[in-house]
Short mmCIF file of C-alpha atoms in Angstrom, two decimals:
data_model
loop_
_atom_site.label_atom_id
_atom_site.label_comp_id
_atom_site.label_asym_id
_atom_site.label_seq_id
_atom_site.Cartn_x
_atom_site.Cartn_y
_atom_site.Cartn_z
CA MET A 1 0.00 0.00 0.00
CA ASN A 2 1.43 3.41 -0.95
CA ILE A 3 0.90 6.76 0.78
CA ARG A 4 -1.90 7.85 -1.58
CA ASP A 5 -3.79 4.59 -1.03
CA MET A 6 -3.46 5.00 2.76
CA ARG A 7 -4.75 8.57 2.59
CA ILE A 8 -7.73 7.65 0.41
CA GLN A 9 -8.68 4.81 2.76
CA MET A 10 -8.81 7.34 5.61
CA GLY A 11 -10.92 9.69 3.45
CA ASP A 12 -8.45 12.54 4.06
CA THR A 13 -7.16 15.34 1.89
CA GLN A 14 -3.39 15.67 1.80
CA SER A 15 -3.61 18.47 4.37
CA GLU A 16 -5.86 16.44 6.69
CA PHE A 17 -3.62 13.38 6.39
CA ALA A 18 -0.57 15.51 7.20
CA ASP A 19 -2.27 16.98 10.28
CA ARG A 20 -3.56 13.59 11.47
CA TYR A 21 -0.10 12.00 11.54
CA ASN A 22 1.98 15.13 12.21
CA ILE A 23 3.83 14.92 8.89
CA PRO A 24 4.70 18.11 6.96
CA PHE A 25 2.25 18.79 4.14
CA ARG A 26 5.07 19.20 1.60
CA THR A 27 6.48 15.81 2.60
CA ILE A 28 3.14 14.14 1.86
CA GLN A 29 3.03 15.87 -1.53
CA ASN A 30 6.56 14.77 -2.36
CA TRP A 31 5.85 11.17 -1.35
CA GLU A 32 2.67 10.97 -3.41
CA ASN A 33 4.27 12.64 -6.46
CA GLY A 34 7.31 10.36 -6.35
CA VAL A 35 9.74 13.21 -5.68
CA ARG A 36 10.93 11.40 -2.58
CA LYS A 37 10.39 7.92 -1.18
CA PRO A 38 9.41 7.47 2.48
CA PRO A 39 11.72 5.25 4.58
CA GLU A 40 10.49 1.69 4.92
CA TYR A 41 10.16 1.94 8.69
CA ILE A 42 7.93 5.02 8.29
CA MET A 43 5.69 3.10 5.92
CA GLU A 44 5.40 0.21 8.38
CA LEU A 45 4.53 2.53 11.27
CA LEU A 46 1.95 4.39 9.18
CA GLU A 47 0.31 1.17 8.04
CA GLN A 48 -0.02 0.02 11.65
CA ARG A 49 -1.55 3.34 12.73
CA ILE A 50 -3.94 3.44 9.78
CA ARG A 51 -5.13 -0.12 10.32
CA ALA A 52 -5.93 0.78 13.92
CA ASP A 53 -7.64 4.02 12.93
CA LEU A 54 -9.77 2.27 10.32
CA ILE A 55 -10.94 -0.28 12.90
CA ASN A 56 -11.45 2.28 15.66
CA ARG A 57 -13.62 4.58 13.62
CA ARG A 58 -14.71 8.04 14.60
CA THR A 59 -18.30 8.73 15.57
CA PHE A 60 -20.17 11.62 13.95
CA VAL A 61 -23.79 11.17 15.01
CA LEU A 62 -24.93 10.74 18.59
CA PRO A 63 -27.76 8.26 19.25
CA VAL A 64 -31.21 9.45 20.25
CA TYR A 65 -33.70 7.44 22.25
CA ASP A 66 -35.24 4.63 20.20
CA PRO A 67 -38.18 2.73 21.75
CA HIS A 68 -37.26 -0.30 19.65
CA LYS A 69 -33.87 -0.62 21.34
CA ARG A 70 -33.17 -2.17 24.72
CA ASP A 71 -32.69 0.12 27.72
CA LEU A 72 -29.67 0.07 30.01
CA PRO A 73 -29.74 0.39 33.80
CA ASN A 74 -30.40 3.98 34.83
CA ARG A 75 -27.41 5.83 36.30
CA ARG A 76 -29.49 7.57 38.99
CA ASP A 77 -30.58 4.20 40.41
CA TYR A 78 -27.04 3.36 41.57
CA VAL A 79 -24.84 4.69 44.33
CA GLY A 80 -21.38 5.24 42.91
CA ALA A 81 -20.19 5.07 39.33
CA LEU A 82 -18.57 1.65 39.65
CA SER A 83 -21.76 -0.09 40.77
CA TRP A 84 -23.56 1.34 37.74
CA LEU A 85 -20.75 0.29 35.37
CA LYS A 86 -20.83 -3.24 36.76
CA ALA A 87 -24.58 -3.32 36.08
CA LEU A 88 -23.85 -2.20 32.52
CA CYS A 89 -21.37 -5.06 32.14
CA GLU A 90 -24.10 -7.52 33.10
CA CYS A 91 -26.11 -6.23 30.13
CA LEU A 92 -23.34 -5.59 27.62
CA GLY A 93 -21.04 -8.49 28.51
CA ASP A 94 -17.68 -8.73 30.25
CA SER A 95 -15.75 -8.19 27.01
CA VAL A 96 -16.95 -4.58 26.67
CA VAL A 97 -14.29 -1.89 27.20
CA PHE A 98 -15.58 1.42 28.53
CA ALA A 99 -14.23 4.61 26.99
CA LEU A 100 -14.36 8.39 27.45
CA ASP A 101 -16.57 9.50 30.40
CA GLU A 102 -17.18 5.92 31.57
CA ALA A 103 -13.42 5.23 31.50
CA LEU A 104 -12.83 8.41 33.52
CA MET A 105 -15.32 7.16 36.11
CA CYS A 106 -13.38 3.89 36.41
CA GLN A 107 -10.15 5.83 36.81
CA GLY A 108 -11.67 7.98 39.59
CA ASN A 109 -11.07 11.15 37.58
CA PHE A 110 -14.72 12.05 36.93
CA GLY A 111 -17.95 11.37 38.80
CA GLY A 112 -20.22 11.42 35.76
CA HIS A 113 -23.74 12.83 35.56
CA SER A 114 -26.81 11.58 37.43
CA ASP A 115 -28.78 11.69 34.17
CA GLU A 116 -26.15 9.86 32.10
CA PHE A 117 -27.59 8.59 28.81
CA LEU A 118 -24.60 8.11 26.51
CA VAL A 119 -22.30 5.16 27.18
CA TRP A 120 -19.05 5.09 25.20
CA VAL A 121 -17.50 1.68 24.51
CA TYR A 122 -15.22 -0.47 22.41
CA GLY A 123 -16.83 -3.74 21.41
CA ASP A 124 -19.10 -5.47 18.95
CA ASP A 125 -21.46 -3.41 16.78
CA ALA A 126 -24.36 -5.34 18.33
CA LEU A 127 -23.86 -3.25 21.49
CA ALA A 128 -25.44 -0.33 19.63
CA GLY A 129 -28.71 -2.25 19.99
CA TYR A 130 -28.98 -0.66 23.44
CA ASN A 131 -30.20 2.89 23.88
CA GLY A 132 -27.41 5.38 24.42
CA VAL A 133 -24.48 3.10 23.52
CA VAL A 134 -21.86 4.63 21.21
CA VAL A 135 -19.41 2.07 19.79
CA LEU A 136 -16.11 3.86 19.10
CA GLY A 137 -14.50 0.80 17.57
CA ASN A 138 -14.53 -2.96 17.48
CA LYS A 139 -10.97 -3.58 18.66
CA ILE A 140 -8.47 -1.90 20.93
CA SER A 141 -4.94 -2.88 21.91
CA PRO A 142 -4.66 -4.77 25.24
CA HIS A 143 -1.91 -2.28 26.11
CA ASN A 144 -4.57 0.46 26.32
CA ILE A 145 -6.92 -1.50 28.60
CA LYS A 146 -7.09 -1.38 32.40
CA GLU A 147 -9.33 -3.45 34.67
CA LYS A 148 -10.89 -2.79 38.07
CA ASN A 149 -13.28 -5.19 39.84
CA GLY A 150 -14.06 -6.97 36.59
CA VAL A 151 -14.76 -3.75 34.67
CA ARG A 152 -12.50 -3.03 31.69
CA TYR A 153 -11.77 0.49 30.48
CA THR A 154 -9.29 2.50 28.42
CA ASP A 155 -6.22 3.89 30.17
CA PHE A 156 -5.91 7.64 30.75
CA ASN A 157 -3.74 8.38 27.73
CA ARG A 158 -6.04 6.51 25.35
CA THR A 159 -9.07 8.18 26.93
CA ILE A 160 -7.61 11.61 26.23
CA SER A 161 -6.82 10.69 22.61
CA ASP A 162 -10.36 9.36 22.13
CA ALA A 163 -11.73 12.62 23.53
CA PHE A 164 -9.88 14.73 20.98
CA ALA A 165 -10.76 12.35 18.16
CA ASN A 166 -14.46 12.84 19.00
CA GLU A 167 -14.27 16.42 20.28
CA ALA A 168 -16.82 17.73 17.77
CA ILE A 169 -19.62 15.73 19.40
CA LEU A 170 -18.32 15.24 22.93
CA ASP A 171 -19.09 17.24 26.05
CA MET A 172 -15.50 17.95 27.13
CA GLN A 173 -16.43 18.68 30.76
CA GLY A 174 -15.40 15.21 31.88
CA ILE A 175 -11.99 15.26 30.22
CA THR A 176 -11.36 18.81 31.43
CA GLU A 177 -12.11 17.86 35.04
CA ALA A 178 -10.00 14.71 34.66
CA ILE A 179 -6.95 16.61 33.44
CA SER A 180 -7.30 19.05 36.33
CA HIS A 181 -7.70 16.20 38.83
CA TYR A 182 -4.63 14.46 37.39
CA TYR A 183 -2.58 17.65 37.63
CA TYR A 184 -3.42 18.47 41.24
CA THR A 185 -3.10 14.88 42.49
CA ASN A 186 0.19 14.41 40.65
CA GLY A 187 2.14 17.13 42.43
CA ASP A 188 1.03 19.94 40.08
CA SER A 189 2.44 18.02 37.14
CA LEU A 190 1.21 16.47 33.90
CA ASP A 191 4.14 14.04 33.79
CA GLY A 192 3.08 10.60 32.63
CA ILE A 193 0.54 11.82 30.09
CA SER A 194 1.47 10.91 26.53
CA ILE A 195 -0.47 12.50 23.67
CA ALA A 196 -0.53 11.55 19.99
CA PRO A 197 1.32 14.27 18.04
CA GLU A 198 -1.79 15.33 16.11
CA TYR A 199 -3.54 16.23 19.39
CA GLN A 200 -0.64 17.80 21.31
CA GLU A 201 -1.45 21.42 20.55
CA ARG A 202 -5.11 21.02 21.47
CA PHE A 203 -4.17 19.15 24.65
CA ASP A 204 -1.78 21.92 25.74
CA LYS A 205 -4.53 24.51 25.34
CA LEU A 206 -7.17 22.46 27.17
CA ALA A 207 -4.75 21.56 29.97
CA ALA A 208 -3.88 25.22 30.52
CA GLU A 209 -7.58 26.12 30.70
CA ALA A 210 -8.34 23.23 33.07
CA ILE A 211 -5.53 24.10 35.46
CA GLU A 212 -6.46 27.81 35.52
CA TYR A 213 -10.21 27.20 35.88
CA TYR A 214 -10.03 24.67 38.71
CA SER A 215 -7.38 26.61 40.61
CA GLU A 216 -9.72 29.57 41.08
#
């Protein structure tokens, strides 16, 4: 697979592809036009990233309530986020991996909302047969998965990347609070957080806002 084929599979323009993988726009042009040839190791790394990104698709439309779908346990009926998430696992299956706000709840970085409707997960497409479930992707690397009391969820770094990938449709309150909580419980430091290059600039801006807002 060449660079142009990879870009077309992602549905990106040259500029979008360059931004997504933090590669200079002119370099992409030169590779596609045959002016220069990308190193073999770069091609291998890009193919791995693109395969993962194609599997873990981005979500553009949020679900609305559908009376024909099955309902999940109501968040307000449970004391504590973890008890609610365990009830969700009983419906969705133990193989489900919680993402975004639900992952933040597992991590202890966000309490969630009492009227929670959306549930973000990695898993089989059949999970979307429940009201409120948003399937971010069908597969995720075991290296990005944590587990607590039988509940599986994305680690903090992956959760942040997922938030920026879906920022256009996501209420960023949870991730903002989580970054602030991480900072103040980690000795006023963001050490340990690793961000994909394409999201670094946006992360730096959000982190600065979170630290300033929650320090007031």
